[in-house]
PDB file of C-alpha atoms and ligand atoms in Angstrom:
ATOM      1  CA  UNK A 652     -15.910 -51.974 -14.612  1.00  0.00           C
ATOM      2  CA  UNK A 653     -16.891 -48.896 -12.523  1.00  0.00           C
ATOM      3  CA  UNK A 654     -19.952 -47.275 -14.024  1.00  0.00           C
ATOM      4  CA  UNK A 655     -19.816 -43.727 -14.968  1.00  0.00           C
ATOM      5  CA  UNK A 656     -23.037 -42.924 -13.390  1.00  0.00           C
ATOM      6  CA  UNK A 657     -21.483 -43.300 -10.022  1.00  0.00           C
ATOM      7  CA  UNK A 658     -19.392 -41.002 -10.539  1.00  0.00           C
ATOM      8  CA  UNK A 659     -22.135 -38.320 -11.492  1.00  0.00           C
ATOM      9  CA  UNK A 660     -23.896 -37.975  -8.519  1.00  0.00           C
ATOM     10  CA  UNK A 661     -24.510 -34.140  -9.259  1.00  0.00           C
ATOM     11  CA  UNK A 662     -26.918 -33.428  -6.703  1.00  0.00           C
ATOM     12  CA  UNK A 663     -24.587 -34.652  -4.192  1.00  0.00           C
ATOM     13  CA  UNK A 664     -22.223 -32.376  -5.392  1.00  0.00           C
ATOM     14  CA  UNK A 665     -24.444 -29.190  -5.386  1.00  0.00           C
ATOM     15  CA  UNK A 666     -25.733 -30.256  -1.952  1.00  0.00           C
ATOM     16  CA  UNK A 667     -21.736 -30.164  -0.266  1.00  0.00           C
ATOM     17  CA  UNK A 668     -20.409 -27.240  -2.928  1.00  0.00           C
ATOM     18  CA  UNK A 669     -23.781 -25.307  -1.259  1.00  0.00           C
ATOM     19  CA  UNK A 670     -22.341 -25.976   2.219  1.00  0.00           C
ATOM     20  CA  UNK A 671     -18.406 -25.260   1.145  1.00  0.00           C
ATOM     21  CA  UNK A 672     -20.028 -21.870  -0.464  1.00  0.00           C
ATOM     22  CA  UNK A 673     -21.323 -20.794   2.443  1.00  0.00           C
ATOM     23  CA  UNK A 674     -19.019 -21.331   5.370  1.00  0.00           C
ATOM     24  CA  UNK A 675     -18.095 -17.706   6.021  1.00  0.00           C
ATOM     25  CA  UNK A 676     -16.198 -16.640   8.522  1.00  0.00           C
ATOM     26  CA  UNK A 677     -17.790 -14.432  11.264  1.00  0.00           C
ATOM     27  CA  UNK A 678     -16.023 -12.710  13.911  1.00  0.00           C
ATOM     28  CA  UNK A 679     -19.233 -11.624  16.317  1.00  0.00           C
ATOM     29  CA  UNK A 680     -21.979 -13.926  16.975  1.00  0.00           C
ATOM     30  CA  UNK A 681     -24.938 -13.470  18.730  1.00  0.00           C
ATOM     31  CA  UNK A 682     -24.247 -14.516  22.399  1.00  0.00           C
ATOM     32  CA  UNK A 683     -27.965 -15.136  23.252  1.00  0.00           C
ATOM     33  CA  UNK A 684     -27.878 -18.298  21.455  1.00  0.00           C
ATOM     34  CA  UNK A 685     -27.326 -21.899  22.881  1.00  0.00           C
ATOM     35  CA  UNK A 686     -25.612 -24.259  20.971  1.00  0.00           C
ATOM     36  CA  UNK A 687     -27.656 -28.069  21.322  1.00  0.00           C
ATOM     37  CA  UNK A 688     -25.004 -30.482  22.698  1.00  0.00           C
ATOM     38  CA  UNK A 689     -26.528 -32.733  19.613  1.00  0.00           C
ATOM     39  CA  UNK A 690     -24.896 -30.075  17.286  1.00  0.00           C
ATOM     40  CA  UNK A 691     -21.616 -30.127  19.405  1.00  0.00           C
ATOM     41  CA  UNK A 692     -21.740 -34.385  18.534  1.00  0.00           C
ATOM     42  CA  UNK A 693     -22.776 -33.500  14.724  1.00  0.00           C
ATOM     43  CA  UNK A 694     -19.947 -31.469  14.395  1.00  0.00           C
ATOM     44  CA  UNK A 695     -17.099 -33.656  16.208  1.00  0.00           C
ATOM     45  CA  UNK A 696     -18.633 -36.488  14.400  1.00  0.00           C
ATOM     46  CA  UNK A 697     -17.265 -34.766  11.187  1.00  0.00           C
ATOM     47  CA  UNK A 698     -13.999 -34.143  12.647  1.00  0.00           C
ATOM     48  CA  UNK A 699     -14.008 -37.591  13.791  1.00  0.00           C
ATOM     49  CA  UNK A 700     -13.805 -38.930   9.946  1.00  0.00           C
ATOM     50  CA  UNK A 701     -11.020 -37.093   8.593  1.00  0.00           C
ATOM     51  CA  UNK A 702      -8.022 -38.222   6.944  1.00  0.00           C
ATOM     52  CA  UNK A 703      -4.783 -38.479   9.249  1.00  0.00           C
ATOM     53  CA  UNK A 704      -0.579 -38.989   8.212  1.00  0.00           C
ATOM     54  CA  UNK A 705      -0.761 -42.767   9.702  1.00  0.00           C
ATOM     55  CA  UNK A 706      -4.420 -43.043  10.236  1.00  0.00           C
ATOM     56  CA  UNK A 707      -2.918 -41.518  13.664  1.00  0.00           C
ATOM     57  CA  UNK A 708      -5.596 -38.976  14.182  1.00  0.00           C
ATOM     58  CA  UNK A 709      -3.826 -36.787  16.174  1.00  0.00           C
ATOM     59  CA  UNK A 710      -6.305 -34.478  18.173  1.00  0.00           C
ATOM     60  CA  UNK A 711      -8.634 -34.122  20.574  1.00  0.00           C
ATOM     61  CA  UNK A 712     -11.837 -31.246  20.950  1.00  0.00           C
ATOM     62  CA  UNK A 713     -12.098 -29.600  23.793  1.00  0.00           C
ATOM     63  CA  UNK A 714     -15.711 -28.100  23.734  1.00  0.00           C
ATOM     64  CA  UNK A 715     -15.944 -24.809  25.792  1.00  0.00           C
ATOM     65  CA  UNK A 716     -19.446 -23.908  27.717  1.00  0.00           C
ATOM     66  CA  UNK A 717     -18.524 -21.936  30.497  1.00  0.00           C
ATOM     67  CA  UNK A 718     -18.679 -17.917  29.448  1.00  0.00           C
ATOM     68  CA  UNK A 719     -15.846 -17.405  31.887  1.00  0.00           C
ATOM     69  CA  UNK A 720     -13.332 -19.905  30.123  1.00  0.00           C
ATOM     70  CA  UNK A 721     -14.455 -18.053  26.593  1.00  0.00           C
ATOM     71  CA  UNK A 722     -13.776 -14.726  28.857  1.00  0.00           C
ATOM     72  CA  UNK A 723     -10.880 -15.717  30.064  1.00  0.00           C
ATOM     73  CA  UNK A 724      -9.381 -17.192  26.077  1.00  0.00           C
ATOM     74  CA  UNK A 725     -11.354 -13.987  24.540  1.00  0.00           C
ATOM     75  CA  UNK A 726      -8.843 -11.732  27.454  1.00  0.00           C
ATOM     76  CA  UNK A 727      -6.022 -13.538  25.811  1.00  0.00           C
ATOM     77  CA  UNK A 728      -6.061 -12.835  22.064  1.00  0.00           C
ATOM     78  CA  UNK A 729      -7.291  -9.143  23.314  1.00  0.00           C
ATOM     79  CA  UNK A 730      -4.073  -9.432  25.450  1.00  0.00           C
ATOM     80  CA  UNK A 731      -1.910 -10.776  22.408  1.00  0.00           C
ATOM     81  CA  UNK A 732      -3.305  -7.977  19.974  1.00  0.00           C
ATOM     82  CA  UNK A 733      -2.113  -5.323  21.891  1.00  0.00           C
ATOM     83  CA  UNK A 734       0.923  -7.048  22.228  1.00  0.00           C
ATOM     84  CA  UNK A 735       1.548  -7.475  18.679  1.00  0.00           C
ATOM     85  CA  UNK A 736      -0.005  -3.699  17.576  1.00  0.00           C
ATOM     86  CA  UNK A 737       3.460  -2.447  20.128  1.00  0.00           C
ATOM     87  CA  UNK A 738       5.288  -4.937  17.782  1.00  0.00           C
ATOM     88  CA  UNK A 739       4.332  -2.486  14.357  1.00  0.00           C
ATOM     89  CA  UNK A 740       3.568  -5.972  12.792  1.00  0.00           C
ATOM     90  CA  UNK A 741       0.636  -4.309  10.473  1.00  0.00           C
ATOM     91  CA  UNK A 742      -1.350  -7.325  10.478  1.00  0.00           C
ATOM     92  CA  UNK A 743      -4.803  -6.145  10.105  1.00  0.00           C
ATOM     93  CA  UNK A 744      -5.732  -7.796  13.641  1.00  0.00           C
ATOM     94  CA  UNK A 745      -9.285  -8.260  14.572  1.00  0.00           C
ATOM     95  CA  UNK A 746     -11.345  -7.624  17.692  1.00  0.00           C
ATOM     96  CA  UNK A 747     -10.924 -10.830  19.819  1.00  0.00           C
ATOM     97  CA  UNK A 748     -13.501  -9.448  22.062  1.00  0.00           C
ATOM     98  CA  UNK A 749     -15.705 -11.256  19.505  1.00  0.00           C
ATOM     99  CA  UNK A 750     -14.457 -14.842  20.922  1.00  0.00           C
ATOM    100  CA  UNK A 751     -16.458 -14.302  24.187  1.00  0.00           C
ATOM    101  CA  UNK A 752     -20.076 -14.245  22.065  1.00  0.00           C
ATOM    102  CA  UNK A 753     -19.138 -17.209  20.452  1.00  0.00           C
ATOM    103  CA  UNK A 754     -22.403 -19.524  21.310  1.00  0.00           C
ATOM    104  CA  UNK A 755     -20.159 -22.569  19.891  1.00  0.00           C
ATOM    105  CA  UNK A 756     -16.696 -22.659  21.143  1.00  0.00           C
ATOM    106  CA  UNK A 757     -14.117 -25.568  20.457  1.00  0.00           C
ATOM    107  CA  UNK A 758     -10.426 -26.027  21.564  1.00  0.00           C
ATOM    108  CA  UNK A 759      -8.305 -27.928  18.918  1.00  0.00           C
ATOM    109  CA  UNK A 760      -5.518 -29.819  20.452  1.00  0.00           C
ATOM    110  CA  UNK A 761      -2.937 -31.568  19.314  1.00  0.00           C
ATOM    111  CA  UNK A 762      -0.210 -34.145  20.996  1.00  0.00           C
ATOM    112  CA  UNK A 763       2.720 -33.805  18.831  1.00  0.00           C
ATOM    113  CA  UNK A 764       4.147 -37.006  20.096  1.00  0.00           C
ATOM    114  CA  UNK A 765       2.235 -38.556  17.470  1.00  0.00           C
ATOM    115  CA  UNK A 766       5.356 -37.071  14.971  1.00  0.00           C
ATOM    116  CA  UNK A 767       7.144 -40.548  16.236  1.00  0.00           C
ATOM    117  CA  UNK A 768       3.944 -42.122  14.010  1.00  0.00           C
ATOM    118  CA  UNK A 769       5.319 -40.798  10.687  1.00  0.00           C
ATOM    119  CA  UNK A 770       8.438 -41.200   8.720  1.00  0.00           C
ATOM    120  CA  UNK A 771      11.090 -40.241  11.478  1.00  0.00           C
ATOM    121  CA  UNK A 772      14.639 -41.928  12.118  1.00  0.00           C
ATOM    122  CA  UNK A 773      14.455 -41.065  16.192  1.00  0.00           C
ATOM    123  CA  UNK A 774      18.421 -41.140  16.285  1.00  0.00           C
ATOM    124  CA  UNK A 775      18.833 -37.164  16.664  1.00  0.00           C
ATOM    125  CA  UNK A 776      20.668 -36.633  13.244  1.00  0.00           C
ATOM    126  CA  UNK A 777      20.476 -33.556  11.159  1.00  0.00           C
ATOM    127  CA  UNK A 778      18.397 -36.021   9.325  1.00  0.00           C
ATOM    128  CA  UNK A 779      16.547 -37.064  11.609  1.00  0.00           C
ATOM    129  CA  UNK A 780      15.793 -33.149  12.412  1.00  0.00           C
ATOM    130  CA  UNK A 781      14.615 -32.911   8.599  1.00  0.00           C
ATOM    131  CA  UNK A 782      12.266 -35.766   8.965  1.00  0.00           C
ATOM    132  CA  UNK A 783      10.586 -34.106  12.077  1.00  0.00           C
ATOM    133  CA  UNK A 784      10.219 -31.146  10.317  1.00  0.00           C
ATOM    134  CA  UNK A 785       8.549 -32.799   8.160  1.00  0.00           C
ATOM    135  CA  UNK A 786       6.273 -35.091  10.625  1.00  0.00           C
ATOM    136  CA  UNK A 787       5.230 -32.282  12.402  1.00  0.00           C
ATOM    137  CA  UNK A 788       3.653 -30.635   9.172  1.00  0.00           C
ATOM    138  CA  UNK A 789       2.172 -33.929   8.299  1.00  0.00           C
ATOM    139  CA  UNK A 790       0.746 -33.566  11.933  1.00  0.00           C
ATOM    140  CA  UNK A 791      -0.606 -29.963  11.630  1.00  0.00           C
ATOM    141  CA  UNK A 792      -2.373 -30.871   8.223  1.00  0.00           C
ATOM    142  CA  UNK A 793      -3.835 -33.295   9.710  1.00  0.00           C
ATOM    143  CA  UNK A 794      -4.934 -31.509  12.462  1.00  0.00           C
ATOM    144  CA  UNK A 795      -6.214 -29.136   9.870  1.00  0.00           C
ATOM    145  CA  UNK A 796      -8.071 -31.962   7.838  1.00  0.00           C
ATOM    146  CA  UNK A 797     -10.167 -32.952  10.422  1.00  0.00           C
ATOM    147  CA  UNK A 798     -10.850 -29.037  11.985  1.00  0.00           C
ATOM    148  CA  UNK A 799     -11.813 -28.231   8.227  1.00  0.00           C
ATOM    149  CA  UNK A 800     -14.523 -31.172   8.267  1.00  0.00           C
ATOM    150  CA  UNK A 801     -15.919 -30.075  11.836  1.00  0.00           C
ATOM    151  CA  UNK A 802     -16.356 -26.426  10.292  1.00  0.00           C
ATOM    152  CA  UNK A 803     -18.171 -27.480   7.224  1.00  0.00           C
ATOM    153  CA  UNK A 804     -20.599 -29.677   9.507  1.00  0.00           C
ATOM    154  CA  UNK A 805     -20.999 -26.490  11.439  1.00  0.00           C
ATOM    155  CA  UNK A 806     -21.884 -24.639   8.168  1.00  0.00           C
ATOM    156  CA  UNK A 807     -24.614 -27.001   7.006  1.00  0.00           C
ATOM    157  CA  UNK A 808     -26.100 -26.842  10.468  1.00  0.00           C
ATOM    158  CA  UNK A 809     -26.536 -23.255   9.505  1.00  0.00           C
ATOM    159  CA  UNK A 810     -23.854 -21.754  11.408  1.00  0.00           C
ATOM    160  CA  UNK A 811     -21.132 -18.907  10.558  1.00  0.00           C
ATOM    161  CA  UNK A 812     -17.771 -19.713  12.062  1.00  0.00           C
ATOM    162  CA  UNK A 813     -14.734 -18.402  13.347  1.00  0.00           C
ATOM    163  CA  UNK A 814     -11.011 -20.306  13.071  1.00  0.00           C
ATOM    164  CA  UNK A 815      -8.578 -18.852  14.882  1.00  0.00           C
ATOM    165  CA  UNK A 816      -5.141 -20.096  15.312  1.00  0.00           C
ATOM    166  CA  UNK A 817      -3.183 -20.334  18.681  1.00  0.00           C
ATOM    167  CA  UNK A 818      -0.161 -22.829  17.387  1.00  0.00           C
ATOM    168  CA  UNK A 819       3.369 -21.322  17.465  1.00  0.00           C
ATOM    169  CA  UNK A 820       2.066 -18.623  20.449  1.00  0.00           C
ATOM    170  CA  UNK A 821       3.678 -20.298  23.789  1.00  0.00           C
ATOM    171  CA  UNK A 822       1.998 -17.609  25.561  1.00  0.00           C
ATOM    172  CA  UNK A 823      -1.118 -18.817  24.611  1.00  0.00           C
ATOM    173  CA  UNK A 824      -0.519 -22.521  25.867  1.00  0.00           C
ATOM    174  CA  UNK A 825       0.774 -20.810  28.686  1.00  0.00           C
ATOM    175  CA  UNK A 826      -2.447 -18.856  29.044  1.00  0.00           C
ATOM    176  CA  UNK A 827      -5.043 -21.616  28.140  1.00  0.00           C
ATOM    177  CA  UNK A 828      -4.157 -24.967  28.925  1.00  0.00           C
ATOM    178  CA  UNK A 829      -4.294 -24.577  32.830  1.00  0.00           C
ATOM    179  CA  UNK A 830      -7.897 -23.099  31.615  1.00  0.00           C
ATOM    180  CA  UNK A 831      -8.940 -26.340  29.997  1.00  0.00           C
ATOM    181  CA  UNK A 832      -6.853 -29.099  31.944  1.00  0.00           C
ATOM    182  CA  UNK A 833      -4.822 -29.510  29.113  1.00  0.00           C
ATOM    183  CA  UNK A 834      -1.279 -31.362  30.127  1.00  0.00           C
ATOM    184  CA  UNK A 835       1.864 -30.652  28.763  1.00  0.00           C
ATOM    185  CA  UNK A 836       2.314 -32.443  26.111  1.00  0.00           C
ATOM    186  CA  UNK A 837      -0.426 -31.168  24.619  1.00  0.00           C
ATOM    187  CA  UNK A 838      -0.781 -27.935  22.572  1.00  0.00           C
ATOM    188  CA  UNK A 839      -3.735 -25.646  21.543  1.00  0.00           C
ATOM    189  CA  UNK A 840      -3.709 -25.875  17.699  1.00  0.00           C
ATOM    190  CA  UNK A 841      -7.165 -23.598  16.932  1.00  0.00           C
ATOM    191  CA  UNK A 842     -10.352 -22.210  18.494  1.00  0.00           C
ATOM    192  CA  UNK A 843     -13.118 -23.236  16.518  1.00  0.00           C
ATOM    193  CA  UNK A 844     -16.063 -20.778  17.159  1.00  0.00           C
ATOM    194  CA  UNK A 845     -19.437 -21.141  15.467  1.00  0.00           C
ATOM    195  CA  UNK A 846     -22.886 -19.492  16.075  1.00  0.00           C
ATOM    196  CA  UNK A 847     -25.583 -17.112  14.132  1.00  0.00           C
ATOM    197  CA  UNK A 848     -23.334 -13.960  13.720  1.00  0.00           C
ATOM    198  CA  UNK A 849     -24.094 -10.623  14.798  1.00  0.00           C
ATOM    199  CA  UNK A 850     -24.505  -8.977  11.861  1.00  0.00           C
ATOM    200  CA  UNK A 851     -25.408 -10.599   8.486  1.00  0.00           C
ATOM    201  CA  UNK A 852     -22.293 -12.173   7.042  1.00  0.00           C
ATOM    202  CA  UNK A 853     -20.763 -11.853   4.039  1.00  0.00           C
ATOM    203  CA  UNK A 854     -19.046 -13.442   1.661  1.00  0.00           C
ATOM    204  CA  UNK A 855     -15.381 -13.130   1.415  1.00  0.00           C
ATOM    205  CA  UNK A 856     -12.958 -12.460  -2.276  1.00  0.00           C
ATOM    206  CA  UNK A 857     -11.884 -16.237  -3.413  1.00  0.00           C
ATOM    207  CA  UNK A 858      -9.578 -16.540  -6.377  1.00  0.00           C
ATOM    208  CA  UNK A 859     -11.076 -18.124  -9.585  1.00  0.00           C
ATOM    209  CA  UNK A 860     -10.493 -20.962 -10.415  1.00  0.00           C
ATOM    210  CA  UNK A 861      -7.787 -20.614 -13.401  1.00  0.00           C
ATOM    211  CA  UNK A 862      -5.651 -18.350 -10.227  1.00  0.00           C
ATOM    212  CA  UNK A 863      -5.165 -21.344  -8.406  1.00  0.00           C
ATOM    213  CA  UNK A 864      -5.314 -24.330 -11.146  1.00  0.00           C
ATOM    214  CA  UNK A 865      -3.125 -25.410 -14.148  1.00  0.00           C
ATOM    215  CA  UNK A 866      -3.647 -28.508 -16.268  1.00  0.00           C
ATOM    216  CA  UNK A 867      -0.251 -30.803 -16.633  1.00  0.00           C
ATOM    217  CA  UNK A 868       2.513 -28.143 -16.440  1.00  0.00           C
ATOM    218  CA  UNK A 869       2.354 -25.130 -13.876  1.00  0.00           C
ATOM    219  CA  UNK A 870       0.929 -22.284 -15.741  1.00  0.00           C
ATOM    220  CA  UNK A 871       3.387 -19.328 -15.371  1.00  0.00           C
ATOM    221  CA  UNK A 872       0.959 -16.297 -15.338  1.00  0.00           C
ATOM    222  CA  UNK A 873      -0.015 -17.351 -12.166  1.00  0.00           C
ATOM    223  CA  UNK A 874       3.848 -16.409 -10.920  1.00  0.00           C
ATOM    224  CA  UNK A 875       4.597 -14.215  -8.625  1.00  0.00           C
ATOM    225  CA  UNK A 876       7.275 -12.202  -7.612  1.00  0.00           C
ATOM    226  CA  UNK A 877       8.101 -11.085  -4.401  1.00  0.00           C
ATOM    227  CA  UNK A 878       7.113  -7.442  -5.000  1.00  0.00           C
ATOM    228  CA  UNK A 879       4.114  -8.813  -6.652  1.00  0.00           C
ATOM    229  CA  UNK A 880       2.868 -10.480  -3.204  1.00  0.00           C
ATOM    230  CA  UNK A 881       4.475  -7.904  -0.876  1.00  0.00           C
ATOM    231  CA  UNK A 882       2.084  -5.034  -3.020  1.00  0.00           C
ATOM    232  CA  UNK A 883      -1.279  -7.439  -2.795  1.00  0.00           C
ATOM    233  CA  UNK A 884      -0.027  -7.941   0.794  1.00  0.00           C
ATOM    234  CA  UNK A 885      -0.527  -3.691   1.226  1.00  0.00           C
ATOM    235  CA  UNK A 886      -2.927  -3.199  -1.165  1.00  0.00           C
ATOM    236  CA  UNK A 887      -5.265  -5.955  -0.650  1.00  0.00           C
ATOM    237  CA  UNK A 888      -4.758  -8.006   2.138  1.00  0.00           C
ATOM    238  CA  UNK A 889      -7.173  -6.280   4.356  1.00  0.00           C
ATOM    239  CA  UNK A 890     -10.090  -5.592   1.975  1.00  0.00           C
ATOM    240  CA  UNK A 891     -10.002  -9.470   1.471  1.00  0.00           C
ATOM    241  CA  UNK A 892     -10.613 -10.253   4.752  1.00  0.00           C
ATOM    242  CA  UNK A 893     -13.009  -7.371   5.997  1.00  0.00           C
ATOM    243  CA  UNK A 894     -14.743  -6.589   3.010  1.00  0.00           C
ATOM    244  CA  UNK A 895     -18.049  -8.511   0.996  1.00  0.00           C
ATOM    245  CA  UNK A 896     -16.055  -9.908  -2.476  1.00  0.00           C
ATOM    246  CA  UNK A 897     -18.427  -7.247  -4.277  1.00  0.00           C
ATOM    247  CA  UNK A 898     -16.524  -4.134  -2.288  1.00  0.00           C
ATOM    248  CA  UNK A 899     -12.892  -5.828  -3.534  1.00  0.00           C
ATOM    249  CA  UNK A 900     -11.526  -3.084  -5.599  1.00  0.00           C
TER     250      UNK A 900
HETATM  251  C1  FMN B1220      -5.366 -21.800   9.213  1.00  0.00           C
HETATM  252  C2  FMN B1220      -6.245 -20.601   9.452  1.00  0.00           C
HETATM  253  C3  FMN B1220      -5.940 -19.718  10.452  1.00  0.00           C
HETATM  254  C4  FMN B1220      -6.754 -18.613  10.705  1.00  0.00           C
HETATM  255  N1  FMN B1220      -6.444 -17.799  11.760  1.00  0.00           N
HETATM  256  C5  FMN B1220      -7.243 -16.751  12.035  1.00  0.00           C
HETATM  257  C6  FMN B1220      -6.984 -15.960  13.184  1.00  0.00           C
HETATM  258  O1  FMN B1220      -6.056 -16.225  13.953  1.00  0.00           O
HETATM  259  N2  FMN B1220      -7.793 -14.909  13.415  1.00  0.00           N
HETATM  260  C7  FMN B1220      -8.854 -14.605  12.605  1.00  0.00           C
HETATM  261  O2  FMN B1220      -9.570 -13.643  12.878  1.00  0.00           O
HETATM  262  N3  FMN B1220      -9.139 -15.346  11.513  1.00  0.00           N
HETATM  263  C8  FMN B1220      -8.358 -16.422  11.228  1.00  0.00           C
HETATM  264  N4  FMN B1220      -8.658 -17.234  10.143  1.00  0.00           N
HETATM  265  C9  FMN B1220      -9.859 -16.931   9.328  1.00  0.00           C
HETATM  266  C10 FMN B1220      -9.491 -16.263   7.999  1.00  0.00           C
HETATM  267  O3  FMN B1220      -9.132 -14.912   8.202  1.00  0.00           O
HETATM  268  C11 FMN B1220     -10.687 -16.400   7.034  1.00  0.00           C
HETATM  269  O4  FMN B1220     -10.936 -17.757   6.793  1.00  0.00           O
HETATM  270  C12 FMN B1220     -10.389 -15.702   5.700  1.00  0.00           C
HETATM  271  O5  FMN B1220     -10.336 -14.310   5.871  1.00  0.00           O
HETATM  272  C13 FMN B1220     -11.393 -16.049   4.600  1.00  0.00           C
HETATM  273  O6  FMN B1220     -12.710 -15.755   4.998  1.00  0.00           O
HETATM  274  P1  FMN B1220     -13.860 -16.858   4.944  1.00  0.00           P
HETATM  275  O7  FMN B1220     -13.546 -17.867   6.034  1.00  0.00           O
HETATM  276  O8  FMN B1220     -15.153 -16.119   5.227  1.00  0.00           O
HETATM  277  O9  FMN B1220     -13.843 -17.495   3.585  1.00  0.00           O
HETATM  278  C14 FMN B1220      -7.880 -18.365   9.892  1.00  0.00           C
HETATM  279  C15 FMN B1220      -8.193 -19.277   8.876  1.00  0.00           C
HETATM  280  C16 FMN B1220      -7.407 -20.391   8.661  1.00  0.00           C
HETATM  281  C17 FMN B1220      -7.796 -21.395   7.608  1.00  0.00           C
END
């Protein structure tokens, strides 16, 4: 029988939960740094472990050194913002200038071919259209599984870190994959930056834990209605992602 003690490996715990406490996002870093390549291979080595639909593990790292390819992506997003201010979306849109001090810079790419790996009839039904649907979620959390591991190895090396996503934007595969080589088939998923920040970080609003948990039947205070989310959406929304927790109102 499995022993209980090996299940109580507490310091372990405290060690990872001190990492997964402090991976804050930073969108400036200090550009006078230089990432070790060892800390590029730390970091990809944690990607490298991550669960996968299929055990298919469907992406590939592109690691950027060059300032003028982080120029060049950084010129994009600046590109896209501007785009997207025109479109009155009211996202509360960063400066992408930021991208370009990123010390750290990786490209997360994905071949969505690997869809054919999961449960998919390949007969071009309406079902068949379901099940892709499906597949290529199973493919983007995936994707996300193993991004999520390379960010928390970039956290306990000490770094802040930046995810930014480029999936869904066909101008942006337009813009970057000639950039990086990247064929076809391929798409930019993320840019993963990472570095010492500019400025001291800080720690973002998270929800406690009886928000986002119930025990055995879904607890309905934690319901919301549409109004409810479109109101935190305009009332909160941007204090939770620019703000220290502590300034939340
Ligand atoms: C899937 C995903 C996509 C994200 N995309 C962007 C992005 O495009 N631009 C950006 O500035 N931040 C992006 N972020 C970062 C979030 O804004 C950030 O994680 C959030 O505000 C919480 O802050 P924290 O990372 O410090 O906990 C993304 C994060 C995730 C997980």
């Amino acid at each position: 029988m499995a022993q209980a003690a090996a299940f109580d490996q507490r310091a372990r715990y405290d060690a990872l939960m001190d990492v997964v406490r402090s991976r804050m996002t930073t969108r400036q870093f200090d550009p006078s740094y230089t990432v070790p390549r060892e800390h590029y291979e730390l970091i990809l080595e944690a990607a490298r472990h991550a669960p996968s639909g299929a055990n298919a593990q469907p992406w590939h790292y592109v690691v950027v050194t060059k300032p003028e390819t982080k120029k060049a992506i950084a010129d994009y997003f600046v590109d896209e913002q501007r785009h997207r201010a025109k479109l009155k979306m009211k996202f509360p849109t960063p400066n992408y200038r930021g991208l370009e001090t990123a010390p750290g810079m990786i490209v997360v790419a994905s071949d969505f071919r690997w869809t054919r790996a999961f449960p998919v009839l390949l007969d071009g039904s309406e079902l068949d259209r379901q099940y892709h649907e499906n597949a290529e979620r199973i493919l983007l959390q995936s994707v996300a599984a193993s991004t999520m591991s390379a960010h928390l190895a970039a956290a306990a090396l000490g770094y802040n870190v930046w995810w930014v996503t480029a999936i869904g934007q066909e101008n942006a595969q337009k813009a970057m994959k000639p950039l990086l080589g990247i064929p076809d088939e391929i798409a930019v998923i993320d840019i993963f930056c990472f570095g010492p920040p500019a400025k001291p970080p800080y720690k973002r609003w998270k929800k406690d834990l009886d928000e986002i948990a119930s025990w055995d039947r879904f607890d309905p205070r934690q319901y919301r209605s549409l109004a409810q989310i479109d109101a935190w959406i305009q009332e909160k929304r941007s204090q939770v992602m620019y703000r220290d927790e502590s300034k939340v109102d």
